[in-house]
Amino acid sequence: MAFPRSILFMTWGRYDEWKPVRYIFSYKPNCRPIEAKCALPLLLEHIDPRPEKVYIFVVDTVLPSTVDSYDELIENVRSYYLSFVEELGVNKDLIEIVVCPGIGEFKIRNGWVKVFRGSLGDYYFYAFYEICKALSRFGEGDLKISLDFTHGVNYMPVLTYRALKEALEIAALSRDVEFTVYNSEPYSKDVKELRVHLVESRKVPVGIVPEGLPAGKCRLLSRYEDIKSEEAESLGKRLDETVLETDLVRELNAFLGSIVNGLPLVLLTFYPDCDALEDKINKALQVWKSEIEIKRDGKRLLVLRKASLNENFARLLRIWLAAKILKLSKSSEASLEELHELRERIYSKWENLNSMISRDLETIEEDVRRNLGVLIDRWERLKNLRGGGDWNERNFLAHSGLERKCSRNHLEN
């Protein structure tokens, strides 16, 4: 039996005031305590199998000094945390620091104040993007996903948990996913030992949020609400660079609907080009990042995100991750054998969809035998095996999309 791929996700705040304590698992008898400034060394030693990658989510607001560009800010924050990883004695090749956009006003040394303005939702959407990207790299094998909240602050833990939970339900389309959450007791001055508790441990159910992309102007970015009116027009033109084409929106919604409603032939017909979708996602991030303004005003450093990632961005990410995870190809036709394989591989995870598709495929096989005597090894149109009748959406959805009179136009609408 192959071991699952093991990945650890963590949320960290500023580490400057963290003190060495003995960390120990509360639920593991005879667990050897490990003294460190954070729980990472303990988790790496005792999670089984040992994580092959650790993603540490931090916020850009921890910036320790003034900068002139957002790229410089990201590298500054990343270096800040990597130096701590080195201090812990952890191999830096194991670690990926994910710098997410934050908000707030903070004092830094020499009387400087750093101010971060933008949508709080940017943290969630960007974290969701980074998590989807990370999971897409682990395309084979079951997953053991661990999440530690011990050092996360404010909105970070809840938004990271939400993003990870949602992405894992999509990843479960093609493999088993085990999800474990940890958190330690709160630190107080002079405490010698902190017990790390098991907060949650379960198999992740398969799922994908059934929210399609809007039929109208589908931008992947929105304008931050505090942007001045004189900047709105020029910013709007930049945001329009992220609009998805109407035909693409229809096809992507049909693909999403094929997963939610159990329509295996529709799944293949509208299977998206993952590389093309990735280009759309990267374009949105490029525009979003280019509209981050950094300026100094006396002793104030202002970081202003004029554009905001939005729900359409998340909807496109869900579709992209589902397609990336499933690793199929677009096709306008499929054999009964291929449809049975799709049912077993994907739809068997939903009891009701599995039952519906099994019944409908058996009915088609009966139609073939009744009309042709045997199961055939050549293509035959479904409409030639059944009687007449006009297109009926209710029948289409009730019979796994295996409708005798169905056109591409019906599916897109």
XYZ file of C-alpha atoms in Angstrom:
413
model
C 0.000 0.000 0.000
C 1.460 3.365 -1.070
C 1.815 6.076 1.548
C -0.181 9.278 0.941
C 1.555 12.483 -0.089
C 1.968 14.539 3.079
C 1.781 18.357 3.090
C 1.808 20.744 6.050
C 0.198 24.190 5.971
C 0.821 26.756 8.726
C -0.124 30.352 9.552
C 2.488 32.578 11.188
C 2.471 36.094 12.602
C 5.577 38.020 13.691
C 8.095 35.771 15.440
C 10.177 38.468 17.181
C 8.629 37.862 20.602
C 8.380 34.054 20.408
C 10.286 32.320 23.221
C 11.697 28.786 23.384
C 9.300 26.345 25.071
C 8.855 22.575 25.086
C 6.177 21.594 22.560
C 4.474 18.229 23.034
C 1.403 16.531 21.534
C -1.418 16.313 24.093
C -2.907 13.136 22.629
C 0.256 11.088 22.014
C 1.462 9.089 25.039
C 5.238 9.114 25.490
C 5.646 11.808 22.840
C 9.121 13.307 23.086
C 8.909 17.082 23.716
C 10.894 19.330 21.396
C 12.116 22.696 22.614
C 11.816 25.435 20.010
C 10.373 28.894 19.394
C 7.494 27.411 17.383
C 5.672 24.129 16.788
C 7.215 23.408 13.366
C 10.041 21.075 14.551
C 7.557 18.991 16.590
C 5.143 18.694 13.672
C 7.889 17.679 11.257
C 9.073 14.929 13.593
C 5.702 13.456 14.556
C 3.365 13.837 11.563
C 3.284 10.486 9.764
C 4.214 10.352 6.968
C 6.615 13.247 7.401
C 5.552 16.297 5.359
C 7.427 16.554 2.073
C 6.524 20.237 1.778
C 5.569 22.962 4.246
C 3.615 26.046 3.137
C 3.788 28.848 5.705
C 1.171 31.567 5.177
C 2.136 35.031 6.379
C 0.890 38.563 5.682
C 2.715 41.386 3.935
C 1.891 43.674 6.878
C 4.796 42.183 8.895
C 7.145 44.179 6.656
C 10.064 45.048 8.990
C 11.375 48.098 7.083
C 10.455 50.659 4.417
C 10.497 49.642 0.718
C 9.982 51.238 -2.689
C 8.071 48.508 -4.552
C 5.745 45.601 -3.841
C 8.249 43.094 -5.257
C 10.802 44.422 -2.787
C 8.212 44.144 -0.020
C 7.512 40.468 -0.812
C 11.204 39.566 -0.861
C 11.783 41.527 2.344
C 9.036 39.613 4.173
C 10.102 36.253 2.718
C 13.705 36.808 3.814
C 12.499 37.792 7.276
C 10.835 34.392 7.732
C 13.495 32.293 6.006
C 16.086 33.605 8.442
C 13.883 32.294 11.266
C 13.549 28.928 9.525
C 17.337 28.758 9.464
C 17.424 29.613 13.162
C 15.097 26.652 13.812
C 17.521 24.346 12.017
C 14.905 23.378 9.417
C 15.958 22.761 5.809
C 14.847 25.798 3.783
C 14.245 23.608 0.717
C 11.309 22.076 2.610
C 9.675 25.451 3.186
C 7.684 27.782 0.966
C 6.787 31.161 2.447
C 3.472 32.392 1.024
C 3.115 36.155 1.489
C -0.576 37.103 1.433
C -2.078 40.600 1.288
C -3.182 42.027 4.609
C -4.716 45.229 5.968
C -4.135 47.514 8.949
C -1.967 50.258 10.388
C 1.206 49.455 12.332
C 4.145 51.259 13.913
C 7.678 50.298 12.936
C 11.073 51.471 14.101
C 12.318 55.063 13.946
C 8.809 56.456 14.267
C 7.592 55.111 10.917
C 3.975 53.980 10.463
C 3.011 51.465 7.775
C -0.531 51.571 6.446
C -2.049 48.781 4.327
C -5.318 49.557 2.555
C -7.367 47.224 0.394
C -10.073 44.577 0.547
C -9.817 42.026 3.366
C -11.145 39.475 0.867
C -7.808 39.667 -0.972
C -6.247 37.520 1.754
C -8.771 34.722 1.226
C -8.695 34.824 -2.581
C -4.901 34.925 -2.751
C -4.533 32.154 -0.161
C -7.042 30.067 -2.144
C -4.974 30.633 -5.282
C -1.737 29.555 -3.581
C -3.399 26.483 -2.054
C -4.923 25.445 -5.402
C -1.543 25.902 -7.063
C 0.145 23.818 -4.358
C -2.385 20.970 -4.582
C -2.141 20.891 -8.381
C 1.540 19.951 -8.015
C 0.628 16.768 -6.155
C -1.291 15.109 -8.950
C -0.839 11.448 -8.013
C -1.688 9.509 -4.875
C -3.835 10.115 -1.823
C -3.174 13.170 0.335
C -2.551 13.702 4.037
C -3.001 17.412 4.681
C -2.077 18.957 8.023
C -2.869 22.505 9.133
C -1.417 24.206 12.210
C -2.954 27.417 13.614
C -0.618 27.804 16.596
C 1.077 30.996 15.411
C -1.602 32.546 13.184
C -3.230 35.824 14.226
C -6.447 37.737 13.638
C -8.173 36.852 10.345
C -5.415 34.553 9.065
C -6.473 31.207 10.626
C -10.164 31.350 9.723
C -9.603 32.511 6.125
C -6.791 30.006 5.552
C -8.947 27.205 6.974
C -11.848 28.193 4.718
C -9.643 28.321 1.608
C -7.897 25.029 2.378
C -11.115 23.167 3.206
C -12.712 24.293 -0.065
C -9.679 23.356 -2.164
C -9.372 19.943 -0.502
C -12.986 19.068 -1.336
C -12.135 19.660 -5.000
C -8.896 17.661 -4.690
C -11.006 14.784 -3.337
C -12.535 14.406 -6.818
C -9.704 12.069 -7.760
C -8.203 10.706 -4.529
C -8.736 10.191 -0.809
C -7.822 13.218 1.293
C -7.187 13.084 5.035
C -7.323 16.435 6.835
C -5.840 17.088 10.289
C -5.838 20.387 12.192
C -3.570 21.278 15.130
C -3.390 24.147 17.613
C -1.353 24.590 20.775
C -2.326 26.074 24.092
C -1.831 29.862 24.297
C 1.589 31.099 25.327
C 2.001 33.147 28.484
C 5.115 34.567 30.117
C 7.434 32.036 31.788
C 5.426 29.013 30.582
C 7.743 26.018 30.140
C 5.628 23.624 28.058
C 2.857 23.997 25.480
C 0.659 21.081 24.513
C -0.331 20.828 20.853
C -3.916 19.618 20.514
C -5.642 17.711 17.743
C -8.520 19.990 16.720
C -9.892 18.029 13.774
C -9.112 14.797 11.933
C -11.314 13.430 9.159
C -11.570 12.209 5.608
C -12.547 15.105 3.340
C -15.813 14.624 1.426
C -15.793 15.415 -2.272
C -17.438 18.682 -3.257
C -17.262 21.825 -5.341
C -19.177 25.056 -4.755
C -21.912 25.057 -7.446
C -21.574 28.758 -8.296
C -21.118 29.434 -11.984
C -19.529 32.486 -13.566
C -21.934 35.380 -14.301
C -23.394 35.638 -17.785
C -22.748 39.389 -17.983
C -19.431 41.209 -17.837
C -17.271 38.702 -15.982
C -14.291 40.538 -14.485
C -11.852 38.654 -12.275
C -11.015 41.887 -10.421
C -13.066 44.632 -8.786
C -12.278 48.212 -7.830
C -11.337 48.805 -4.191
C -14.169 50.828 -2.675
C -12.017 53.717 -1.421
C -10.522 54.578 -4.826
C -11.151 58.189 -5.811
C -13.630 58.822 -8.602
C -11.033 60.526 -10.829
C -9.021 57.272 -10.878
C -12.009 55.002 -11.482
C -12.130 55.293 -15.279
C -8.467 54.465 -15.922
C -8.569 51.691 -13.337
C -11.733 50.296 -14.948
C -9.899 49.905 -18.256
C -7.195 47.901 -16.517
C -9.766 45.715 -14.810
C -11.443 45.081 -18.178
C -8.276 43.270 -19.229
C -9.423 40.446 -16.930
C -12.909 40.037 -18.456
C -13.666 36.461 -19.586
C -15.161 35.921 -23.034
C -18.894 35.083 -23.062
C -18.416 31.812 -24.954
C -15.725 30.700 -22.491
C -17.993 31.500 -19.545
C -20.755 29.326 -21.034
C -18.381 26.414 -21.582
C -16.883 26.667 -18.101
C -20.332 26.771 -16.505
C -21.330 23.701 -18.511
C -18.217 21.903 -17.263
C -18.967 22.874 -13.657
C -22.580 21.753 -14.096
C -21.399 18.393 -15.414
C -19.588 17.723 -12.122
C -22.386 18.937 -9.856
C -25.235 17.230 -11.739
C -23.528 13.974 -12.774
C -23.248 14.447 -16.556
C -20.219 12.424 -17.726
C -20.551 13.098 -21.463
C -20.946 16.832 -20.837
C -17.825 16.668 -18.668
C -15.790 15.482 -21.659
C -17.505 17.775 -24.170
C -16.668 20.945 -22.224
C -13.450 19.873 -20.537
C -11.389 23.100 -20.378
C -7.849 23.833 -21.491
C -5.999 24.098 -18.154
C -3.102 26.070 -19.613
C -5.467 28.643 -21.122
C -7.289 29.047 -17.798
C -3.979 29.402 -16.005
C -3.085 32.246 -18.378
C -6.355 34.008 -17.427
C -5.597 33.563 -13.718
C -2.032 34.809 -14.086
C -3.206 37.820 -16.107
C -5.617 38.781 -13.328
C -2.853 38.502 -10.734
C -0.528 40.550 -12.925
C -3.069 43.384 -13.227
C -3.942 43.170 -9.519
C -0.299 43.387 -8.511
C 0.435 46.233 -10.943
C -2.299 48.289 -9.247
C -0.642 48.112 -5.826
C 0.713 51.558 -5.040
C 3.462 52.198 -2.505
C 4.203 55.761 -1.474
C 5.750 57.641 1.425
C 4.107 60.540 3.192
C 6.373 61.913 5.869
C 6.784 59.090 8.354
C 3.977 57.060 6.808
C 4.451 54.235 4.308
C 1.183 53.599 2.439
C 0.536 50.328 0.600
C -2.688 50.734 -1.374
C -4.273 47.893 -3.371
C -6.481 49.713 -5.884
C -7.826 46.477 -7.404
C -9.385 43.601 -5.475
C -9.584 39.909 -6.284
C -13.236 38.840 -6.373
C -15.643 35.889 -6.349
C -15.271 35.388 -10.114
C -11.556 34.845 -9.519
C -12.396 32.131 -6.964
C -14.980 30.530 -9.297
C -12.436 30.305 -12.092
C -9.884 28.821 -9.670
C -12.342 26.097 -8.621
C -12.939 25.104 -12.224
C -9.222 25.202 -13.052
C -8.295 23.050 -10.033
C -11.032 20.504 -10.807
C -9.814 20.155 -14.393
C -6.177 20.026 -13.289
C -6.899 17.341 -10.689
C -9.017 15.140 -12.977
C -6.413 15.068 -15.784
C -8.865 14.277 -18.590
C -9.132 15.576 -22.164
C -11.878 17.270 -24.137
C -13.870 14.856 -26.334
C -17.222 15.022 -28.116
C -17.786 11.272 -27.932
C -17.260 8.465 -25.460
C -17.797 4.723 -25.410
C -19.958 2.993 -22.821
C -16.779 1.610 -21.307
C -15.307 5.104 -20.970
C -18.511 6.410 -19.375
C -18.464 3.536 -16.865
C -14.843 4.412 -16.043
C -15.772 8.064 -15.463
C -18.638 7.004 -13.223
C -16.375 4.760 -11.161
C -13.478 7.211 -10.942
C -15.383 10.450 -10.268
C -19.095 10.092 -9.648
C -18.919 7.022 -7.398
C -17.937 9.461 -4.625
C -21.537 10.776 -4.698
C -23.954 7.944 -3.881
C -26.960 9.496 -5.636
C -25.061 10.448 -8.804
C -23.364 7.059 -8.964
C -26.715 5.298 -8.712
C -28.313 7.533 -11.360
C -25.486 7.158 -13.888
C -25.263 3.382 -13.338
C -28.979 3.017 -13.998
C -28.877 5.164 -17.137
C -25.871 3.363 -18.614
C -27.565 0.016 -17.980
C -30.657 1.328 -19.777
C -28.550 2.296 -22.803
C -26.959 -1.141 -22.860
C -30.432 -2.670 -22.847
C -31.434 -0.395 -25.754
C -28.368 -1.526 -27.711
C -29.184 -5.201 -27.204
C -32.837 -4.667 -28.056
C -32.064 -2.772 -31.272
C -28.849 -4.431 -32.403
C -28.804 -7.747 -30.580
C -25.320 -7.345 -29.078
C -23.067 -4.657 -27.679
C -21.221 -3.205 -30.648
C -17.631 -2.055 -31.198
C -18.493 0.839 -33.545
C -19.952 4.297 -32.997
C -23.747 4.600 -33.032
C -25.664 7.780 -32.246
C -27.746 7.548 -29.093
C -30.765 9.045 -30.853
C -30.775 6.054 -33.252
C -31.338 3.655 -30.365
C -34.362 5.369 -28.866
C -37.655 6.751 -30.020
C -38.439 10.332 -31.031
C -39.305 13.292 -28.859
C -38.116 16.850 -28.445
C -35.367 18.189 -26.180
C -36.428 18.225 -22.548
C -34.184 19.761 -19.908
C -35.803 17.833 -17.085
C -35.182 14.515 -18.838
C -31.633 15.585 -19.634
C -30.772 16.220 -15.972
C -32.714 13.192 -14.735
C -30.868 10.808 -17.064
C -27.213 11.763 -16.567
C -27.165 14.031 -19.624
C -27.619 11.008 -21.915
C -30.475 12.636 -23.826
C -31.276 11.447 -27.354
C -31.871 14.935 -28.790
C -29.242 17.199 -27.307
C -27.196 19.875 -29.070
C -24.184 21.880 -27.939
C -26.440 24.945 -27.713
C -28.699 23.125 -25.236
C -25.724 22.290 -23.030
C -24.268 25.808 -23.003
C -27.605 27.315 -22.054
